[in-house]
PDB file of C-alpha atoms in Angstrom:
ATOM      1  CA  UNK A 855     -74.769 -75.129 189.498  1.00 54.00           C
ATOM      2  CA  UNK A 856     -76.531 -76.242 186.537  1.00 52.00           C
ATOM      3  CA  UNK A 857     -78.064 -72.613 185.825  1.00 54.00           C
ATOM      4  CA  UNK A 858     -74.357 -71.343 186.762  1.00 54.00           C
ATOM      5  CA  UNK A 859     -73.144 -73.494 184.205  1.00 53.00           C
ATOM      6  CA  UNK A 860     -75.335 -72.709 181.540  1.00 52.00           C
ATOM      7  CA  UNK A 861     -75.247 -69.181 182.286  1.00 49.00           C
ATOM      8  CA  UNK A 862     -71.387 -68.885 181.328  1.00 51.00           C
ATOM      9  CA  UNK A 863     -71.737 -71.126 178.839  1.00 47.00           C
ATOM     10  CA  UNK A 864     -74.578 -68.754 176.985  1.00 48.00           C
ATOM     11  CA  UNK A 865     -72.165 -65.438 177.980  1.00 45.00           C
ATOM     12  CA  UNK A 866     -69.074 -67.296 176.845  1.00 45.00           C
ATOM     13  CA  UNK A 867     -71.561 -68.063 172.881  1.00 43.00           C
ATOM     14  CA  UNK A 868     -72.723 -64.993 172.586  1.00 43.00           C
ATOM     15  CA  UNK A 869     -69.158 -63.522 173.260  1.00 43.00           C
ATOM     16  CA  UNK A 870     -68.217 -65.446 170.500  1.00 43.00           C
ATOM     17  CA  UNK A 871     -70.826 -64.415 168.741  1.00 41.00           C
ATOM     18  CA  UNK A 872     -70.387 -61.059 168.624  1.00 39.00           C
ATOM     19  CA  UNK A 873     -66.357 -61.077 168.410  1.00 38.00           C
ATOM     20  CA  UNK A 874     -67.083 -63.236 164.686  1.00 36.00           C
ATOM     21  CA  UNK A 875     -69.891 -60.166 163.737  1.00 35.00           C
ATOM     22  CA  UNK A 876     -67.154 -58.029 164.619  1.00 35.00           C
ATOM     23  CA  UNK A 877     -64.043 -59.796 162.911  1.00 36.00           C
ATOM     24  CA  UNK A 878     -66.563 -60.647 159.388  1.00 35.00           C
ATOM     25  CA  UNK A 879     -67.875 -56.978 158.270  1.00 38.00           C
ATOM     26  CA  UNK A 880     -67.945 -58.105 154.731  1.00 38.00           C
ATOM     27  CA  UNK A 881     -70.555 -60.440 154.992  1.00 35.00           C
ATOM     28  CA  UNK A 882     -73.615 -58.043 155.169  1.00 37.00           C
ATOM     29  CA  UNK A 883     -72.293 -56.413 152.195  1.00 38.00           C
ATOM     30  CA  UNK A 884     -72.415 -59.981 150.403  1.00 39.00           C
ATOM     31  CA  UNK A 885     -75.997 -60.420 151.727  1.00 41.00           C
ATOM     32  CA  UNK A 886     -78.331 -59.098 149.986  1.00 43.00           C
ATOM     33  CA  UNK A 887     -82.151 -58.448 148.993  1.00 46.00           C
ATOM     34  CA  UNK A 888     -82.489 -58.479 152.906  1.00 46.00           C
ATOM     35  CA  UNK A 889     -84.477 -54.963 152.720  1.00 49.00           C
ATOM     36  CA  UNK A 890     -81.584 -53.560 155.283  1.00 50.00           C
ATOM     37  CA  UNK A 891     -78.430 -51.283 154.636  1.00 50.00           C
ATOM     38  CA  UNK A 892     -75.663 -52.481 156.312  1.00 55.00           C
ATOM     39  CA  UNK A 893     -73.173 -50.439 157.970  1.00 58.00           C
ATOM     40  CA  UNK A 894     -70.390 -51.504 155.446  1.00 56.00           C
ATOM     41  CA  UNK A 895     -72.582 -50.769 153.047  1.00 58.00           C
ATOM     42  CA  UNK A 896     -73.185 -47.049 154.418  1.00 60.00           C
ATOM     43  CA  UNK A 897     -69.384 -46.847 154.285  1.00 53.00           C
ATOM     44  CA  UNK A 898     -68.639 -47.557 151.378  1.00 56.00           C
ATOM     45  CA  UNK A 899     -71.215 -44.900 149.748  1.00 55.00           C
ATOM     46  CA  UNK A 900     -70.858 -42.130 151.585  1.00 55.00           C
ATOM     47  CA  UNK A 901     -66.666 -43.333 150.287  1.00 55.00           C
ATOM     48  CA  UNK A 902     -68.527 -42.539 146.684  1.00 56.00           C
ATOM     49  CA  UNK A 903     -70.474 -39.607 147.349  1.00 54.00           C
ATOM     50  CA  UNK A 904     -66.934 -38.276 149.141  1.00 52.00           C
ATOM     51  CA  UNK A 905     -64.502 -38.921 146.079  1.00 54.00           C
ATOM     52  CA  UNK A 906     -67.491 -38.389 143.036  1.00 56.00           C
ATOM     53  CA  UNK A 907     -67.524 -34.741 145.017  1.00 62.00           C
ATOM     54  CA  UNK A 908     -64.023 -34.545 145.496  1.00 70.00           C
ATOM     55  CA  UNK A 909     -62.256 -31.466 141.915  1.00 81.00           C
ATOM     56  CA  UNK A 910     -60.489 -33.711 139.485  1.00 87.00           C
ATOM     57  CA  UNK A 911     -59.269 -31.489 136.489  1.00 88.00           C
ATOM     58  CA  UNK A 912     -57.079 -33.129 133.504  1.00 86.00           C
ATOM     59  CA  UNK A 913     -52.961 -33.257 134.855  1.00 85.00           C
ATOM     60  CA  UNK A 914     -50.807 -30.330 132.807  1.00 80.00           C
ATOM     61  CA  UNK A 915     -48.770 -27.303 131.938  1.00 77.00           C
ATOM     62  CA  UNK A 916     -50.506 -23.978 131.791  1.00 78.00           C
ATOM     63  CA  UNK A 917     -48.766 -21.077 131.213  1.00 80.00           C
ATOM     64  CA  UNK A 918     -49.617 -17.576 132.750  1.00 81.00           C
ATOM     65  CA  UNK A 919     -48.687 -13.799 131.593  1.00 84.00           C
ATOM     66  CA  UNK A 920     -48.209 -11.282 134.098  1.00 88.00           C
ATOM     67  CA  UNK A 921     -47.283  -8.733 131.871  1.00 90.00           C
ATOM     68  CA  UNK A 922     -46.563  -7.863 127.711  1.00 90.00           C
ATOM     69  CA  UNK A 923     -44.258  -5.977 126.089  1.00 92.00           C
ATOM     70  CA  UNK A 924     -44.421  -4.470 122.834  1.00 93.00           C
ATOM     71  CA  UNK A 925     -41.207  -2.425 121.208  1.00 95.00           C
ATOM     72  CA  UNK A 926     -39.261  -1.736 117.974  1.00 95.00           C
ATOM     73  CA  UNK A 927     -35.351  -3.003 116.897  1.00 95.00           C
ATOM     74  CA  UNK A 928     -33.746  -1.030 114.471  1.00 94.00           C
ATOM     75  CA  UNK A 929     -31.892  -2.772 111.610  1.00 93.00           C
ATOM     76  CA  UNK A 930     -29.873   0.501 112.285  1.00 92.00           C
ATOM     77  CA  UNK A 931     -30.171   1.921 108.661  1.00 92.00           C
ATOM     78  CA  UNK A 932     -31.222   5.682 107.883  1.00 92.00           C
ATOM     79  CA  UNK A 933     -32.598   7.452 104.412  1.00 94.00           C
ATOM     80  CA  UNK A 934     -33.002  11.949 104.462  1.00 95.00           C
ATOM     81  CA  UNK A 935     -35.205  12.734 102.369  1.00 95.00           C
ATOM     82  CA  UNK A 936     -35.130  16.522 102.037  1.00 94.00           C
ATOM     83  CA  UNK A 937     -38.113  18.561 100.822  1.00 94.00           C
ATOM     84  CA  UNK A 938     -35.986  22.396 100.381  1.00 93.00           C
ATOM     85  CA  UNK A 939     -39.365  23.812  98.226  1.00 94.00           C
ATOM     86  CA  UNK A 940     -42.385  25.950  99.699  1.00 94.00           C
ATOM     87  CA  UNK A 941     -44.582  22.660  99.285  1.00 96.00           C
ATOM     88  CA  UNK A 942     -45.584  18.983  99.461  1.00 96.00           C
ATOM     89  CA  UNK A 943     -42.956  16.823  97.202  1.00 95.00           C
ATOM     90  CA  UNK A 944     -42.582  12.829  96.591  1.00 95.00           C
ATOM     91  CA  UNK A 945     -39.610  11.251  97.329  1.00 94.00           C
ATOM     92  CA  UNK A 946     -37.945   7.990  96.858  1.00 94.00           C
ATOM     93  CA  UNK A 947     -36.164   6.299  99.894  1.00 94.00           C
ATOM     94  CA  UNK A 948     -34.440   2.704  99.602  1.00 93.00           C
ATOM     95  CA  UNK A 949     -33.366   0.752 102.238  1.00 93.00           C
ATOM     96  CA  UNK A 950     -30.937  -2.231 101.574  1.00 92.00           C
ATOM     97  CA  UNK A 951     -29.605  -3.774 104.518  1.00 90.00           C
ATOM     98  CA  UNK A 952     -29.458  -7.213 105.506  1.00 92.00           C
ATOM     99  CA  UNK A 953     -30.651  -8.036 108.801  1.00 93.00           C
ATOM    100  CA  UNK A 954     -32.091 -11.044 110.841  1.00 91.00           C
ATOM    101  CA  UNK A 955     -33.500 -11.531 114.939  1.00 88.00           C
ATOM    102  CA  UNK A 956     -33.147 -14.451 116.935  1.00 82.00           C
ATOM    103  CA  UNK A 957     -34.809 -16.489 119.184  1.00 79.00           C
ATOM    104  CA  UNK A 958     -33.830 -19.329 120.972  1.00 71.00           C
ATOM    105  CA  UNK A 959     -36.585 -20.607 123.802  1.00 67.00           C
ATOM    106  CA  UNK A 960     -34.914 -23.624 125.700  1.00 61.00           C
ATOM    107  CA  UNK A 961     -37.893 -24.434 127.669  1.00 56.00           C
ATOM    108  CA  UNK A 962     -38.274 -28.627 129.092  1.00 55.00           C
ATOM    109  CA  UNK A 963     -42.173 -28.643 128.875  1.00 52.00           C
ATOM    110  CA  UNK A 964     -41.700 -27.448 125.449  1.00 56.00           C
ATOM    111  CA  UNK A 965     -45.540 -29.085 123.200  1.00 63.00           C
ATOM    112  CA  UNK A 966     -47.827 -26.714 125.045  1.00 65.00           C
ATOM    113  CA  UNK A 967     -45.344 -24.901 125.012  1.00 72.00           C
ATOM    114  CA  UNK A 968     -44.668 -24.094 122.154  1.00 69.00           C
ATOM    115  CA  UNK A 969     -48.474 -23.622 120.465  1.00 73.00           C
ATOM    116  CA  UNK A 970     -48.525 -20.939 123.172  1.00 77.00           C
ATOM    117  CA  UNK A 971     -45.172 -18.928 122.267  1.00 76.00           C
ATOM    118  CA  UNK A 972     -45.795 -19.035 118.836  1.00 73.00           C
ATOM    119  CA  UNK A 973     -49.558 -18.291 118.889  1.00 75.00           C
ATOM    120  CA  UNK A 974     -48.352 -15.593 121.482  1.00 76.00           C
ATOM    121  CA  UNK A 975     -45.809 -13.290 119.429  1.00 74.00           C
ATOM    122  CA  UNK A 976     -48.220 -14.077 116.009  1.00 67.00           C
ATOM    123  CA  UNK A 977     -45.431 -15.785 113.714  1.00 62.00           C
ATOM    124  CA  UNK A 978     -45.973 -19.224 112.278  1.00 58.00           C
ATOM    125  CA  UNK A 979     -43.443 -21.670 113.055  1.00 53.00           C
ATOM    126  CA  UNK A 980     -42.667 -24.911 111.336  1.00 52.00           C
ATOM    127  CA  UNK A 981     -40.891 -26.411 113.592  1.00 54.00           C
ATOM    128  CA  UNK A 982     -38.018 -26.436 115.760  1.00 56.00           C
ATOM    129  CA  UNK A 983     -38.503 -23.938 118.738  1.00 62.00           C
ATOM    130  CA  UNK A 984     -35.109 -21.615 117.298  1.00 68.00           C
ATOM    131  CA  UNK A 985     -36.236 -19.251 114.854  1.00 74.00           C
ATOM    132  CA  UNK A 986     -35.229 -16.176 113.441  1.00 80.00           C
ATOM    133  CA  UNK A 987     -37.485 -12.643 111.098  1.00 86.00           C
ATOM    134  CA  UNK A 988     -35.618 -11.326 108.607  1.00 90.00           C
ATOM    135  CA  UNK A 989     -35.305  -8.976 106.205  1.00 91.00           C
ATOM    136  CA  UNK A 990     -33.138  -9.794 102.662  1.00 86.00           C
ATOM    137  CA  UNK A 991     -34.874  -7.597  99.792  1.00 87.00           C
ATOM    138  CA  UNK A 992     -34.323  -4.294  98.740  1.00 90.00           C
ATOM    139  CA  UNK A 993     -36.696  -1.955 100.160  1.00 89.00           C
ATOM    140  CA  UNK A 994     -38.126   1.027  97.867  1.00 91.00           C
ATOM    141  CA  UNK A 995     -40.702   3.127  97.567  1.00 93.00           C
ATOM    142  CA  UNK A 996     -41.707   6.818  97.432  1.00 94.00           C
ATOM    143  CA  UNK A 997     -43.499   9.028  99.953  1.00 95.00           C
ATOM    144  CA  UNK A 998     -44.660  12.386 100.727  1.00 95.00           C
ATOM    145  CA  UNK A 999     -42.197  14.497 102.128  1.00 95.00           C
ATOM    146  CA  UNK A1000     -44.053  17.897 103.804  1.00 95.00           C
ATOM    147  CA  UNK A1001     -42.477  21.750 102.716  1.00 95.00           C
ATOM    148  CA  UNK A1002     -39.470  22.984 104.473  1.00 94.00           C
ATOM    149  CA  UNK A1003     -38.815  19.280 105.755  1.00 94.00           C
ATOM    150  CA  UNK A1004     -36.951  16.030 106.365  1.00 95.00           C
ATOM    151  CA  UNK A1005     -37.815  13.337 106.714  1.00 94.00           C
ATOM    152  CA  UNK A1006     -35.597   9.903 108.599  1.00 95.00           C
ATOM    153  CA  UNK A1007     -36.610   6.569 107.340  1.00 96.00           C
ATOM    154  CA  UNK A1008     -35.776   3.311 109.279  1.00 95.00           C
ATOM    155  CA  UNK A1009     -37.406   0.306 109.073  1.00 94.00           C
ATOM    156  CA  UNK A1010     -37.294  -3.033 111.440  1.00 94.00           C
ATOM    157  CA  UNK A1011     -38.447  -5.537 113.805  1.00 93.00           C
ATOM    158  CA  UNK A1012     -42.036  -5.918 115.659  1.00 92.00           C
ATOM    159  CA  UNK A1013     -40.579  -7.031 118.937  1.00 91.00           C
ATOM    160  CA  UNK A1014     -42.245  -9.120 121.446  1.00 88.00           C
ATOM    161  CA  UNK A1015     -41.405  -9.127 125.501  1.00 88.00           C
ATOM    162  CA  UNK A1016     -43.630 -12.055 127.848  1.00 87.00           C
ATOM    163  CA  UNK A1017     -43.140 -11.819 131.143  1.00 88.00           C
ATOM    164  CA  UNK A1018     -44.390 -15.072 132.508  1.00 85.00           C
ATOM    165  CA  UNK A1019     -44.488 -18.144 134.888  1.00 83.00           C
ATOM    166  CA  UNK A1020     -45.667 -22.139 134.345  1.00 81.00           C
ATOM    167  CA  UNK A1021     -47.570 -24.269 136.153  1.00 82.00           C
ATOM    168  CA  UNK A1022     -48.729 -27.303 136.429  1.00 84.00           C
ATOM    169  CA  UNK A1023     -51.648 -28.904 136.875  1.00 85.00           C
ATOM    170  CA  UNK A1024     -52.235 -32.016 139.115  1.00 87.00           C
ATOM    171  CA  UNK A1025     -54.922 -34.075 138.820  1.00 89.00           C
ATOM    172  CA  UNK A1026     -56.311 -32.681 142.021  1.00 89.00           C
ATOM    173  CA  UNK A1027     -56.478 -29.585 140.655  1.00 89.00           C
ATOM    174  CA  UNK A1028     -54.498 -28.345 142.630  1.00 88.00           C
ATOM    175  CA  UNK A1029     -51.306 -25.432 140.880  1.00 85.00           C
ATOM    176  CA  UNK A1030     -47.777 -25.302 142.237  1.00 80.00           C
ATOM    177  CA  UNK A1031     -45.867 -22.337 140.197  1.00 68.00           C
ATOM    178  CA  UNK A1032     -42.450 -23.974 138.145  1.00 75.00           C
ATOM    179  CA  UNK A1033     -40.494 -21.364 136.806  1.00 78.00           C
ATOM    180  CA  UNK A1034     -40.625 -17.782 135.271  1.00 83.00           C
ATOM    181  CA  UNK A1035     -39.817 -17.626 132.293  1.00 82.00           C
ATOM    182  CA  UNK A1036     -39.022 -13.594 130.014  1.00 84.00           C
ATOM    183  CA  UNK A1037     -39.427 -13.716 126.095  1.00 83.00           C
ATOM    184  CA  UNK A1038     -38.399 -12.466 123.391  1.00 86.00           C
ATOM    185  CA  UNK A1039     -39.162 -12.253 119.451  1.00 86.00           C
ATOM    186  CA  UNK A1040     -40.219 -11.249 116.686  1.00 87.00           C
ATOM    187  CA  UNK A1041     -43.761 -10.843 115.316  1.00 83.00           C
ATOM    188  CA  UNK A1042     -43.477  -8.325 111.961  1.00 86.00           C
ATOM    189  CA  UNK A1043     -41.560  -5.575 110.091  1.00 90.00           C
ATOM    190  CA  UNK A1044     -42.161  -1.842 110.593  1.00 93.00           C
ATOM    191  CA  UNK A1045     -40.924   1.692 108.359  1.00 93.00           C
ATOM    192  CA  UNK A1046     -40.649   4.499 109.197  1.00 94.00           C
ATOM    193  CA  UNK A1047     -40.375   8.199 109.346  1.00 93.00           C
ATOM    194  CA  UNK A1048     -39.872  10.763 111.530  1.00 90.00           C
TER     195      UNK A1048
END
């Protein structure tokens, strides 16, 4: 009878001890210098390795250009230079029409986009996203006209149209497409002879 009660007491004590050990695994982490690695410590170490191995990116917006198209936009001025002789001659042309072309970019994430946009079209803008390129002064110059030829002089703006997408990158390096865009802006002027 005594041995039966003693056996039950030992089983109860073991059960209690096991339950207590399971209930407080953090105690194993607090014990240092024991020379044995705890299960909880191994789990924490694995968690650190997993976090170190996961990718990390600085979150922010990025621009991805799909395609660029350059073209010319004439002011509508035309000067004709005729040479009816049998030799090349010099002729003076004068173009005096004032003209301007304008772009207006309205984008929610204008900070980094602004820097990229103005660099892309090779213009410098001192503030604001609404700008214009103008031809305001008279252009008068001399050119050579080949024999028996009529040259047409025109001028205007060198334009660039850019097609692309804006993406946002999160800290886990995943990206999402925010919106597509088409931007057209002047980046210079030209004078053409035909």
